[in-house]
């Protein structure tokens, strides 16, 4: 059992703290937001993560998890200080490390000798060295331990990782950090810090490239009359390709992919390499937003001006309530700029969104609409009463940007239907 301070209680920090406590460690989670700390102390979990509330409750009841305001209040007696801080995208595309630098300065004089600072945030190559310089402590090591947590399955991904990556030049420090994951069966990769930092960017970029690639294949399928679902089936059985991240859609989004792609392009550029392949992946993704908006315009009779469009799904993917850099909002922005009115429903989004008429249920969103666009692959959308949907819409037209629905069943009900990559 180790004493761990986790700095930052977002979906990475809160999940990391709760899971380390679940593994038997003594964890103090710190955040600068006093209101958030109060809510966490009351057992209120501000993010939608399967299994997280139960883990927090059990660990808190067992006195292995507590919450404090400010990093300085958490690190006093810890053996490990795990940084789970935001690294937002700076105006020039580079990752903004100011939160990490600020916390490193704050905790430098407070860390006990032989403590280890663990960098879990997605950070540019070389950041581990930067934190070392800011700490300025010969008796404190800094180790990179990137996270591979997907929103909506963060607890599962933490406790059942495909691999654990540790970047450190000090073998003893690497072994000490590896020991925190005792009880988790997974391959352990120990490398230098730069390689560990690069593994995260390279992994996310490859996944985004897979999605952009399958979206491009879907677009070709439309042009040649092939069905992308059969193509994916034929591709995925090849073990070298697999089926994951091969679902065509409106494009990729979220709080990680867009930020990490631009950061990696910038890291490469600063190092003198033009990462053209990745620039093409990012551009293909922007083009996919345009392409889905154009599908909706065609379904509306050729022009969006003055039309009412219904949208199901606002989050960047199913099983989350996160709308940050959501492809749905990117497509909606294009619909609005084309002069459309947008009525939207997403069960996970109850708050208003600029320029969007957010409705309380899926049918209300369809009232008087010329086209219904499905932009997030929520399972509950599949089982709705489409006779009722047709009755409330001005015209029964559907653009299914996630290939979620059944074209045959809908066409039988008189809908016009267009998916992605299939007739
Ligand atoms: C991602 C990485 O998967 C995770 O390892 C990393 O730690 C954080 O970033 P996340 O941002 O939660 O996780 O989203 P993810 O599930 O990867 O999906 C990213 C985007 O790709 C979403 O917009 C999703 O809808 C889209 N996507 C994903 C597709 O369009 N098709 C697919 O087949 C898979």
CSV table of C-alpha atoms and ligand atoms in Angstrom, one decimal:
chain,number,residue,atom,x,y,z
A,1,UNK,CA,0.0,0.0,0.0
A,2,UNK,CA,1.4,3.4,-1.0
A,3,UNK,CA,0.5,7.0,-0.2
A,4,UNK,CA,-0.6,8.7,-3.4
A,5,UNK,CA,-1.6,12.3,-4.1
A,6,UNK,CA,-3.6,12.7,-7.4
A,7,UNK,CA,-3.7,16.3,-8.6
A,8,UNK,CA,-6.7,17.1,-10.8
A,9,UNK,CA,-10.1,15.4,-10.5
A,10,UNK,CA,-11.3,15.3,-14.1
A,11,UNK,CA,-12.3,12.0,-15.7
A,12,UNK,CA,-8.6,10.9,-15.7
A,13,UNK,CA,-7.8,12.2,-12.2
A,14,UNK,CA,-10.9,11.0,-10.5
A,15,UNK,CA,-10.8,7.6,-12.2
A,16,UNK,CA,-7.1,7.2,-11.4
A,17,UNK,CA,-7.6,8.2,-7.7
A,18,UNK,CA,-10.6,5.8,-7.3
A,19,UNK,CA,-8.9,2.9,-9.0
A,20,UNK,CA,-5.6,3.3,-7.1
A,21,UNK,CA,-7.7,3.3,-3.9
A,22,UNK,CA,-9.6,0.3,-5.2
A,23,UNK,CA,-6.2,-1.5,-5.6
A,24,UNK,CA,-5.4,-0.8,-1.9
A,25,UNK,CA,-3.5,2.4,-1.9
A,26,UNK,CA,-4.1,5.4,0.3
A,27,UNK,CA,-5.2,8.3,-2.0
A,28,UNK,CA,-5.7,12.0,-1.6
A,29,UNK,CA,-7.3,13.7,-4.6
A,30,UNK,CA,-6.7,17.5,-4.9
A,31,UNK,CA,-8.5,20.0,-7.1
A,32,UNK,CA,-8.4,23.8,-7.2
A,33,UNK,CA,-12.1,24.0,-7.4
A,34,UNK,CA,-13.4,24.1,-3.8
A,35,UNK,CA,-17.1,23.6,-4.9
A,36,UNK,CA,-16.1,20.5,-6.8
A,37,UNK,CA,-14.1,19.2,-3.8
A,38,UNK,CA,-17.2,19.8,-1.6
A,39,UNK,CA,-19.4,17.8,-4.1
A,40,UNK,CA,-16.9,15.0,-4.2
A,41,UNK,CA,-16.8,14.8,-0.4
A,42,UNK,CA,-20.6,14.5,-0.5
A,43,UNK,CA,-20.2,11.6,-3.0
A,44,UNK,CA,-21.5,13.5,-5.9
A,45,UNK,CA,-19.7,12.4,-9.1
A,46,UNK,CA,-19.7,15.2,-11.7
A,47,UNK,CA,-18.8,13.0,-14.7
A,48,UNK,CA,-20.6,10.1,-16.4
A,49,UNK,CA,-18.2,7.1,-16.0
A,50,UNK,CA,-19.6,3.5,-15.5
A,51,UNK,CA,-18.6,2.1,-12.1
A,52,UNK,CA,-16.9,5.3,-10.9
A,53,UNK,CA,-19.5,6.3,-8.3
A,54,UNK,CA,-19.4,2.8,-6.7
A,55,UNK,CA,-15.6,2.8,-6.5
A,56,UNK,CA,-15.5,6.3,-5.0
A,57,UNK,CA,-18.1,5.4,-2.4
A,58,UNK,CA,-16.3,2.1,-1.4
A,59,UNK,CA,-12.9,3.7,-1.2
A,60,UNK,CA,-14.2,6.7,0.8
A,61,UNK,CA,-16.0,4.4,3.2
A,62,UNK,CA,-12.8,2.4,3.6
A,63,UNK,CA,-10.9,5.7,4.4
A,64,UNK,CA,-8.6,5.1,1.4
A,65,UNK,CA,-9.8,8.0,-0.6
A,66,UNK,CA,-10.2,11.7,0.4
A,67,UNK,CA,-10.5,15.0,-1.3
A,68,UNK,CA,-8.8,18.3,-0.6
A,69,UNK,CA,-8.5,21.8,-2.1
A,70,UNK,CA,-5.2,22.6,-3.7
A,71,UNK,CA,-2.2,20.4,-4.6
A,72,UNK,CA,-0.2,21.7,-1.6
A,73,UNK,CA,-2.8,20.2,0.8
A,74,UNK,CA,-2.3,16.7,-0.8
A,75,UNK,CA,1.4,16.1,-1.3
A,76,UNK,CA,2.8,16.7,2.2
A,77,UNK,CA,3.3,13.0,3.1
A,78,UNK,CA,2.8,11.3,-0.3
A,79,UNK,CA,5.2,8.9,-1.9
A,80,UNK,CA,3.8,9.6,-5.3
A,81,UNK,CA,2.2,12.8,-6.7
A,82,UNK,CA,0.2,11.9,-9.9
A,83,UNK,CA,-0.4,14.8,-12.2
A,84,UNK,CA,-3.8,14.5,-14.0
A,85,UNK,CA,-4.0,18.0,-15.2
A,86,UNK,CA,-5.5,19.5,-18.4
A,87,UNK,CA,-3.1,20.2,-21.2
A,88,UNK,CA,-5.5,22.2,-23.4
A,89,UNK,CA,-4.7,23.2,-27.0
A,90,UNK,CA,-2.9,26.5,-27.2
A,91,UNK,CA,-3.9,29.1,-29.8
A,92,UNK,CA,-1.1,27.8,-32.1
A,93,UNK,CA,-2.1,24.1,-31.7
A,94,UNK,CA,0.7,23.4,-29.2
A,95,UNK,CA,-0.3,21.8,-25.8
A,96,UNK,CA,-0.6,24.4,-23.0
A,97,UNK,CA,1.5,23.2,-20.1
A,98,UNK,CA,0.7,26.1,-17.8
A,99,UNK,CA,-1.4,24.0,-15.3
A,100,UNK,CA,1.4,21.4,-15.0
A,101,UNK,CA,4.1,24.0,-14.6
A,102,UNK,CA,2.1,25.9,-11.9
A,103,UNK,CA,1.5,22.7,-9.9
A,104,UNK,CA,5.1,21.6,-10.2
A,105,UNK,CA,6.2,25.0,-8.8
A,106,UNK,CA,3.7,24.7,-6.0
A,107,UNK,CA,4.6,21.2,-4.9
A,108,UNK,CA,8.4,21.4,-5.4
A,109,UNK,CA,9.2,22.6,-1.9
A,110,UNK,CA,6.6,20.3,-0.3
A,111,UNK,CA,7.4,16.9,-1.6
A,112,UNK,CA,9.2,14.5,0.8
A,113,UNK,CA,12.6,13.2,-0.2
A,114,UNK,CA,12.5,10.2,-2.6
A,115,UNK,CA,8.9,11.1,-3.6
A,116,UNK,CA,8.1,10.4,-7.3
A,117,UNK,CA,6.1,12.8,-9.5
A,118,UNK,CA,4.1,10.8,-12.1
A,119,UNK,CA,3.0,12.6,-15.3
A,120,UNK,CA,-0.3,11.1,-16.4
A,121,UNK,CA,-1.6,14.0,-18.5
A,122,UNK,CA,-1.0,13.9,-22.2
A,123,UNK,CA,2.1,16.0,-22.5
A,124,UNK,CA,4.4,16.9,-25.4
A,125,UNK,CA,7.6,15.0,-25.8
A,126,UNK,CA,10.1,16.5,-23.4
A,127,UNK,CA,7.6,17.5,-20.7
A,128,UNK,CA,9.0,15.1,-18.1
A,129,UNK,CA,12.3,16.8,-18.4
A,130,UNK,CA,10.5,20.2,-18.1
A,131,UNK,CA,8.8,19.1,-14.8
A,132,UNK,CA,12.2,17.9,-13.5
A,133,UNK,CA,13.7,21.3,-14.2
A,134,UNK,CA,10.8,23.2,-12.5
A,135,UNK,CA,11.0,20.9,-9.4
A,136,UNK,CA,14.7,21.4,-9.2
A,137,UNK,CA,15.0,18.5,-6.7
A,138,UNK,CA,17.7,15.8,-7.0
A,139,UNK,CA,15.9,13.7,-4.5
A,140,UNK,CA,12.6,13.7,-6.4
A,141,UNK,CA,12.2,11.7,-9.7
A,142,UNK,CA,9.7,12.4,-12.5
A,143,UNK,CA,8.2,9.5,-14.4
A,144,UNK,CA,5.9,9.5,-17.4
A,145,UNK,CA,2.9,7.2,-17.1
A,146,UNK,CA,0.5,8.1,-20.0
A,147,UNK,CA,-3.2,7.2,-19.6
A,148,UNK,CA,-5.2,5.3,-22.3
A,149,UNK,CA,-8.7,5.9,-20.8
A,150,UNK,CA,-11.6,6.3,-23.2
A,151,UNK,CA,-14.4,8.5,-21.9
A,152,UNK,CA,-17.4,6.4,-20.9
A,153,UNK,CA,-15.2,3.3,-20.1
A,154,UNK,CA,-12.4,5.0,-18.1
A,155,UNK,CA,-12.8,2.7,-15.0
A,156,UNK,CA,-12.7,-0.5,-17.2
A,157,UNK,CA,-9.8,0.8,-19.2
A,158,UNK,CA,-7.8,1.6,-16.0
A,159,UNK,CA,-8.4,-1.8,-14.4
A,160,UNK,CA,-8.1,-3.8,-17.6
A,161,UNK,CA,-5.5,-1.9,-19.7
A,162,UNK,CA,-4.0,-3.3,-22.9
A,163,UNK,CA,-0.7,-2.2,-21.6
A,164,UNK,CA,1.0,-0.1,-18.9
A,165,UNK,CA,3.6,2.4,-20.1
A,166,UNK,CA,6.2,3.8,-17.8
A,167,UNK,CA,8.9,6.3,-19.0
A,168,UNK,CA,11.9,6.8,-16.7
A,169,UNK,CA,15.7,6.8,-16.9
A,170,UNK,CA,15.8,5.6,-13.4
A,171,UNK,CA,15.1,1.9,-13.2
A,172,UNK,CA,14.3,2.0,-9.4
A,173,UNK,CA,11.7,4.8,-10.0
A,174,UNK,CA,10.1,2.8,-12.8
A,175,UNK,CA,9.8,-0.3,-10.6
A,176,UNK,CA,8.3,1.7,-7.8
A,177,UNK,CA,5.6,3.2,-10.2
A,178,UNK,CA,5.0,-0.2,-11.7
A,179,UNK,CA,4.3,-1.6,-8.2
A,180,UNK,CA,1.3,0.8,-7.9
A,181,UNK,CA,-0.4,-1.3,-10.5
A,182,UNK,CA,0.0,-4.6,-8.6
A,183,UNK,CA,-3.2,-6.6,-9.1
A,184,UNK,CA,-3.6,-5.5,-12.7
A,185,UNK,CA,-2.6,-8.1,-15.3
A,186,UNK,CA,-1.2,-6.3,-18.3
A,187,UNK,CA,2.0,-6.1,-20.4
A,188,UNK,CA,4.4,-3.5,-18.8
A,189,UNK,CA,6.5,-1.3,-21.2
A,190,UNK,CA,9.3,0.6,-19.5
A,191,UNK,CA,11.1,3.1,-21.8
A,192,UNK,CA,12.8,6.5,-21.6
A,193,UNK,CA,10.4,9.4,-20.9
A,194,UNK,CA,10.4,10.7,-24.5
A,195,UNK,CA,9.3,7.4,-25.9
A,196,UNK,CA,6.6,7.0,-23.3
A,197,UNK,CA,5.2,10.4,-24.1
A,198,UNK,CA,5.4,9.6,-27.8
A,199,UNK,CA,3.5,6.2,-27.3
A,200,UNK,CA,0.4,8.1,-26.3
A,201,UNK,CA,0.4,10.6,-29.2
A,202,UNK,CA,1.3,7.8,-31.7
A,203,UNK,CA,-1.5,5.6,-30.4
A,204,UNK,CA,-4.2,8.3,-30.5
A,205,UNK,CA,-3.1,9.4,-33.9
A,206,UNK,CA,-3.2,5.9,-35.3
A,207,UNK,CA,-6.7,5.4,-34.0
A,208,UNK,CA,-7.9,8.7,-35.5
A,209,UNK,CA,-6.2,7.8,-38.7
A,210,UNK,CA,-8.1,4.5,-38.8
A,211,UNK,CA,-11.4,6.4,-38.3
A,212,UNK,CA,-10.5,9.0,-41.0
A,213,UNK,CA,-9.5,6.1,-43.3
A,214,UNK,CA,-12.8,4.2,-42.9
A,215,UNK,CA,-14.7,7.4,-43.4
A,216,UNK,CA,-12.8,7.9,-46.7
A,217,UNK,CA,-13.5,4.3,-47.7
A,218,UNK,CA,-17.2,4.9,-46.9
A,219,UNK,CA,-17.2,7.9,-49.2
A,220,UNK,CA,-15.7,5.8,-52.0
A,221,UNK,CA,-18.3,3.1,-51.3
A,222,UNK,CA,-21.0,5.6,-51.9
A,223,UNK,CA,-19.4,6.7,-55.2
A,224,UNK,CA,-19.0,3.1,-56.5
A,225,UNK,CA,-22.2,1.5,-55.1
A,226,UNK,CA,-20.4,-0.7,-52.5
A,227,UNK,CA,-21.7,-1.3,-48.9
A,228,UNK,CA,-19.1,-0.1,-46.3
A,229,UNK,CA,-20.5,-2.5,-43.7
A,230,UNK,CA,-19.6,-5.5,-45.9
A,231,UNK,CA,-16.2,-3.9,-46.7
A,232,UNK,CA,-15.5,-3.4,-43.0
A,233,UNK,CA,-16.5,-7.0,-42.3
A,234,UNK,CA,-14.1,-8.2,-45.0
A,235,UNK,CA,-11.3,-6.0,-43.6
A,236,UNK,CA,-11.8,-6.6,-39.9
A,237,UNK,CA,-11.4,-10.4,-40.0
A,238,UNK,CA,-7.8,-9.7,-41.0
A,239,UNK,CA,-6.2,-9.8,-37.5
A,240,UNK,CA,-3.7,-7.2,-38.7
A,241,UNK,CA,-6.6,-4.7,-39.2
A,242,UNK,CA,-9.2,-5.8,-36.6
A,243,UNK,CA,-12.7,-4.3,-36.2
A,244,UNK,CA,-12.0,-1.6,-33.7
A,245,UNK,CA,-12.2,2.1,-34.8
A,246,UNK,CA,-13.6,1.1,-38.2
A,247,UNK,CA,-17.1,2.6,-37.7
A,248,UNK,CA,-17.7,5.3,-40.3
A,249,UNK,CA,-19.5,8.4,-39.0
A,250,UNK,CA,-19.6,12.2,-39.0
A,251,UNK,CA,-15.8,12.3,-38.1
A,252,UNK,CA,-13.9,12.0,-34.8
A,253,UNK,CA,-14.0,14.5,-31.9
A,254,UNK,CA,-13.8,14.7,-28.1
A,255,UNK,CA,-11.5,16.3,-25.7
A,256,UNK,CA,-8.5,14.2,-26.8
A,257,UNK,CA,-8.2,13.4,-30.5
A,258,UNK,CA,-8.5,16.9,-31.9
A,259,UNK,CA,-6.1,18.3,-29.3
A,260,UNK,CA,-3.6,15.5,-29.5
A,261,UNK,CA,-3.5,15.5,-33.3
A,262,UNK,CA,-2.7,19.2,-33.6
A,263,UNK,CA,-0.2,18.9,-30.7
A,264,UNK,CA,1.6,16.0,-32.4
A,265,UNK,CA,1.7,17.9,-35.8
A,266,UNK,CA,3.2,20.9,-33.9
A,267,UNK,CA,5.7,18.7,-31.9
A,268,UNK,CA,6.9,17.2,-35.3
A,269,UNK,CA,7.0,20.7,-36.9
A,270,UNK,CA,9.1,22.1,-34.0
A,271,UNK,CA,11.4,19.1,-34.4
A,272,UNK,CA,11.8,19.9,-38.1
A,273,UNK,CA,9.4,17.2,-39.5
A,274,UNK,CA,6.3,17.9,-41.6
A,275,UNK,CA,3.9,15.3,-40.5
A,276,UNK,CA,1.9,15.4,-43.8
A,277,UNK,CA,0.1,12.1,-43.1
A,278,UNK,CA,-1.4,13.4,-39.9
A,279,UNK,CA,-2.3,16.7,-41.5
A,280,UNK,CA,-4.2,14.8,-44.1
A,281,UNK,CA,-6.0,12.8,-41.4
A,282,UNK,CA,-7.1,16.1,-39.7
A,283,UNK,CA,-8.2,17.6,-43.0
A,284,UNK,CA,-10.1,14.5,-43.9
A,285,UNK,CA,-11.9,14.7,-40.6
A,286,UNK,CA,-12.9,18.4,-41.2
A,287,UNK,CA,-14.1,17.4,-44.7
A,288,UNK,CA,-16.3,14.7,-43.2
A,289,UNK,CA,-18.1,17.3,-41.1
A,290,UNK,CA,-18.7,19.2,-44.3
A,291,UNK,CA,-19.8,16.1,-46.2
A,292,UNK,CA,-22.5,15.1,-43.6
A,293,UNK,CA,-23.8,18.7,-43.5
A,294,UNK,CA,-24.1,18.5,-47.3
A,295,UNK,CA,-26.0,15.3,-47.1
A,296,UNK,CA,-28.5,17.0,-44.8
A,297,UNK,CA,-28.8,20.0,-47.2
A,298,UNK,CA,-29.5,17.6,-50.1
A,299,UNK,CA,-32.1,15.7,-48.0
A,300,UNK,CA,-33.8,19.1,-47.3
A,301,UNK,CA,-34.3,19.6,-51.0
A,302,UNK,CA,-31.0,21.3,-51.9
A,303,UNK,CA,-30.9,24.2,-49.5
A,304,UNK,CA,-30.8,24.6,-45.7
A,305,UNK,CA,-32.1,28.2,-45.8
A,306,UNK,CA,-35.2,28.5,-43.7
A,307,UNK,CA,-35.5,24.7,-43.1
A,308,UNK,CA,-36.0,23.1,-39.7
A,309,UNK,CA,-33.5,20.2,-39.0
A,310,UNK,CA,-34.0,17.7,-36.2
A,311,UNK,CA,-30.8,16.3,-34.7
A,312,UNK,CA,-30.5,13.3,-32.5
A,313,UNK,CA,-27.2,13.2,-30.5
A,314,UNK,CA,-25.1,16.1,-29.4
A,315,UNK,CA,-22.2,14.3,-27.5
A,316,UNK,CA,-19.0,13.4,-29.3
A,317,UNK,CA,-19.9,9.7,-29.0
A,318,UNK,CA,-22.4,7.5,-27.1
A,319,UNK,CA,-22.0,6.6,-23.4
A,320,UNK,CA,-20.7,10.0,-22.4
A,321,UNK,CA,-22.2,13.4,-21.6
A,322,UNK,CA,-19.3,15.3,-23.1
A,323,UNK,CA,-19.9,17.7,-26.0
A,324,UNK,CA,-16.4,19.1,-26.2
A,325,UNK,CA,-15.3,19.2,-29.9
A,326,UNK,CA,-18.3,17.0,-30.7
A,327,UNK,CA,-18.7,16.1,-34.4
A,328,UNK,CA,-22.4,16.6,-33.9
A,329,UNK,CA,-21.8,20.3,-32.9
A,330,UNK,CA,-19.4,20.7,-35.9
A,331,UNK,CA,-22.2,19.5,-38.3
A,332,UNK,CA,-24.8,21.6,-36.5
A,333,UNK,CA,-22.6,24.7,-36.9
A,334,UNK,CA,-22.5,24.1,-40.6
A,335,UNK,CA,-26.3,23.6,-40.7
A,336,UNK,CA,-26.9,26.9,-38.8
A,337,UNK,CA,-24.5,28.8,-41.1
A,338,UNK,CA,-26.5,27.5,-44.0
A,339,UNK,CA,-29.6,29.2,-42.6
A,340,UNK,CA,-31.3,26.2,-41.0
A,341,UNK,CA,-33.0,26.1,-37.6
A,342,UNK,CA,-31.9,23.2,-35.5
A,343,UNK,CA,-34.0,21.3,-32.9
A,344,UNK,CA,-31.9,18.7,-31.0
A,345,UNK,CA,-32.3,15.9,-28.5
A,346,UNK,CA,-29.6,14.0,-26.5
A,347,UNK,CA,-30.6,12.2,-23.3
A,348,UNK,CA,-27.2,13.1,-21.8
A,349,UNK,CA,-27.4,16.8,-22.6
A,350,UNK,CA,-30.0,18.8,-20.7
A,351,UNK,CA,-28.3,22.2,-20.9
A,352,UNK,CA,-28.9,24.8,-23.6
A,353,UNK,CA,-26.4,25.1,-26.4
A,354,UNK,CA,-25.8,28.4,-28.3
A,355,UNK,CA,-28.2,28.7,-31.3
A,356,UNK,CA,-29.7,25.2,-30.8
A,357,UNK,CA,-33.3,24.5,-29.7
A,358,UNK,CA,-32.6,21.6,-27.3
A,359,UNK,CA,-35.8,19.6,-26.8
A,360,UNK,CA,-36.8,17.3,-23.9
A,361,UNK,CA,-37.4,14.2,-26.0
A,362,UNK,CA,-36.6,12.7,-29.4
A,363,UNK,CA,-40.1,13.2,-30.9
A,364,UNK,CA,-40.3,16.9,-29.8
A,365,UNK,CA,-37.0,17.5,-31.6
A,366,UNK,CA,-38.6,16.2,-34.8
A,367,UNK,CA,-41.7,18.4,-34.7
A,368,UNK,CA,-42.1,20.2,-38.1
A,369,UNK,CA,-38.6,19.1,-39.2
A,370,UNK,CA,-37.7,18.6,-42.9
A,371,UNK,CA,-34.8,16.2,-42.1
A,372,UNK,CA,-33.8,14.1,-39.1
A,373,UNK,CA,-30.0,13.8,-38.7
A,374,UNK,CA,-28.6,11.1,-36.4
A,375,UNK,CA,-25.2,12.3,-35.3
A,376,UNK,CA,-24.4,10.2,-32.1
A,377,UNK,CA,-24.7,6.4,-32.0
A,378,UNK,CA,-26.9,6.1,-29.0
A,379,UNK,CA,-28.6,2.7,-28.9
A,380,UNK,CA,-31.9,4.2,-27.5
A,381,UNK,CA,-32.4,6.0,-30.8
A,382,UNK,CA,-32.8,2.6,-32.6
A,383,UNK,CA,-35.9,1.6,-30.6
A,384,UNK,CA,-38.0,4.7,-31.0
A,385,UNK,CA,-41.5,4.7,-32.7
A,386,UNK,CA,-40.7,5.8,-36.3
A,387,UNK,CA,-44.4,5.9,-37.3
A,388,UNK,CA,-44.7,8.6,-34.6
A,389,UNK,CA,-41.5,10.3,-35.9
A,390,UNK,CA,-43.0,10.4,-39.4
A,391,UNK,CA,-46.2,11.8,-38.1
A,392,UNK,CA,-44.6,14.8,-36.4
A,393,UNK,CA,-42.1,15.6,-39.2
A,394,UNK,CA,-42.9,17.9,-42.1
A,395,UNK,CA,-41.1,15.4,-44.4
A,396,UNK,CA,-40.0,11.8,-43.5
A,397,UNK,CA,-36.3,12.2,-44.4
A,398,UNK,CA,-33.4,10.8,-42.4
A,399,UNK,CA,-29.6,11.3,-42.7
A,400,UNK,CA,-28.1,8.6,-40.5
A,401,UNK,CA,-24.5,9.7,-40.0
A,402,UNK,CA,-23.7,6.8,-37.7
A,403,UNK,CA,-25.3,4.0,-39.8
A,404,UNK,CA,-27.3,3.3,-36.6
A,405,UNK,CA,-30.8,2.6,-38.1
A,406,UNK,CA,-32.3,0.1,-40.5
A,407,UNK,CA,-32.7,1.5,-44.0
A,408,UNK,CA,-35.2,-1.2,-45.1
A,409,UNK,CA,-37.5,-0.8,-42.2
A,410,UNK,CA,-37.4,3.0,-42.5
A,411,UNK,CA,-38.0,3.0,-46.3
A,412,UNK,CA,-40.9,0.7,-45.8
A,413,UNK,CA,-42.4,3.4,-43.5
A,414,UNK,CA,-42.0,6.0,-46.3
A,415,UNK,CA,-38.8,7.6,-45.1
A,416,UNK,CA,-36.1,8.7,-47.5
A,417,UNK,CA,-32.9,7.4,-45.9
A,418,UNK,CA,-29.2,8.2,-46.4
A,419,UNK,CA,-26.4,6.6,-44.3
A,420,UNK,CA,-22.6,6.8,-44.7
A,421,UNK,CA,-21.0,4.5,-47.2
A,422,UNK,CA,-24.1,2.5,-48.0
A,423,UNK,CA,-27.0,2.8,-50.4
B,1,LIG,C1,-9.5,8.6,-26.9
B,1,LIG,C2,-8.6,7.3,-26.9
B,1,LIG,O1,-9.4,6.2,-27.4
B,1,LIG,C3,-8.1,7.0,-25.5
B,1,LIG,O2,-7.2,5.9,-25.6
B,1,LIG,C4,-7.3,8.3,-25.0
B,1,LIG,O3,-6.8,8.0,-23.7
B,1,LIG,C5,-8.2,9.5,-25.0
B,1,LIG,O4,-8.8,9.7,-26.3
B,1,LIG,P1,-12.0,9.2,-26.2
B,1,LIG,O5,-11.5,10.6,-26.6
B,1,LIG,O6,-12.8,9.0,-25.0
B,1,LIG,O7,-10.6,8.3,-26.1
B,1,LIG,O8,-12.8,8.8,-27.5
B,1,LIG,P2,-12.8,7.5,-28.4
B,1,LIG,O9,-13.7,6.4,-27.9
B,1,LIG,O10,-11.4,7.1,-28.8
B,1,LIG,O11,-13.5,8.1,-29.8
B,1,LIG,C6,-12.9,9.3,-30.3
B,1,LIG,C7,-13.8,9.8,-31.5
B,1,LIG,O12,-13.7,8.8,-32.6
B,1,LIG,C8,-15.3,9.9,-31.1
B,1,LIG,O13,-15.8,11.1,-31.7
B,1,LIG,C9,-15.9,8.6,-31.7
B,1,LIG,O14,-17.3,8.8,-32.1
B,1,LIG,C10,-15.0,8.5,-33.0
B,1,LIG,N1,-15.0,7.1,-33.5
B,1,LIG,C11,-14.4,6.1,-32.8
B,1,LIG,C12,-15.6,6.9,-34.8
B,1,LIG,O15,-16.1,7.7,-35.4
B,1,LIG,N2,-15.6,5.6,-35.2
B,1,LIG,C13,-15.0,4.6,-34.5
B,1,LIG,O16,-15.0,3.4,-35.0
B,1,LIG,C14,-14.4,4.8,-33.2
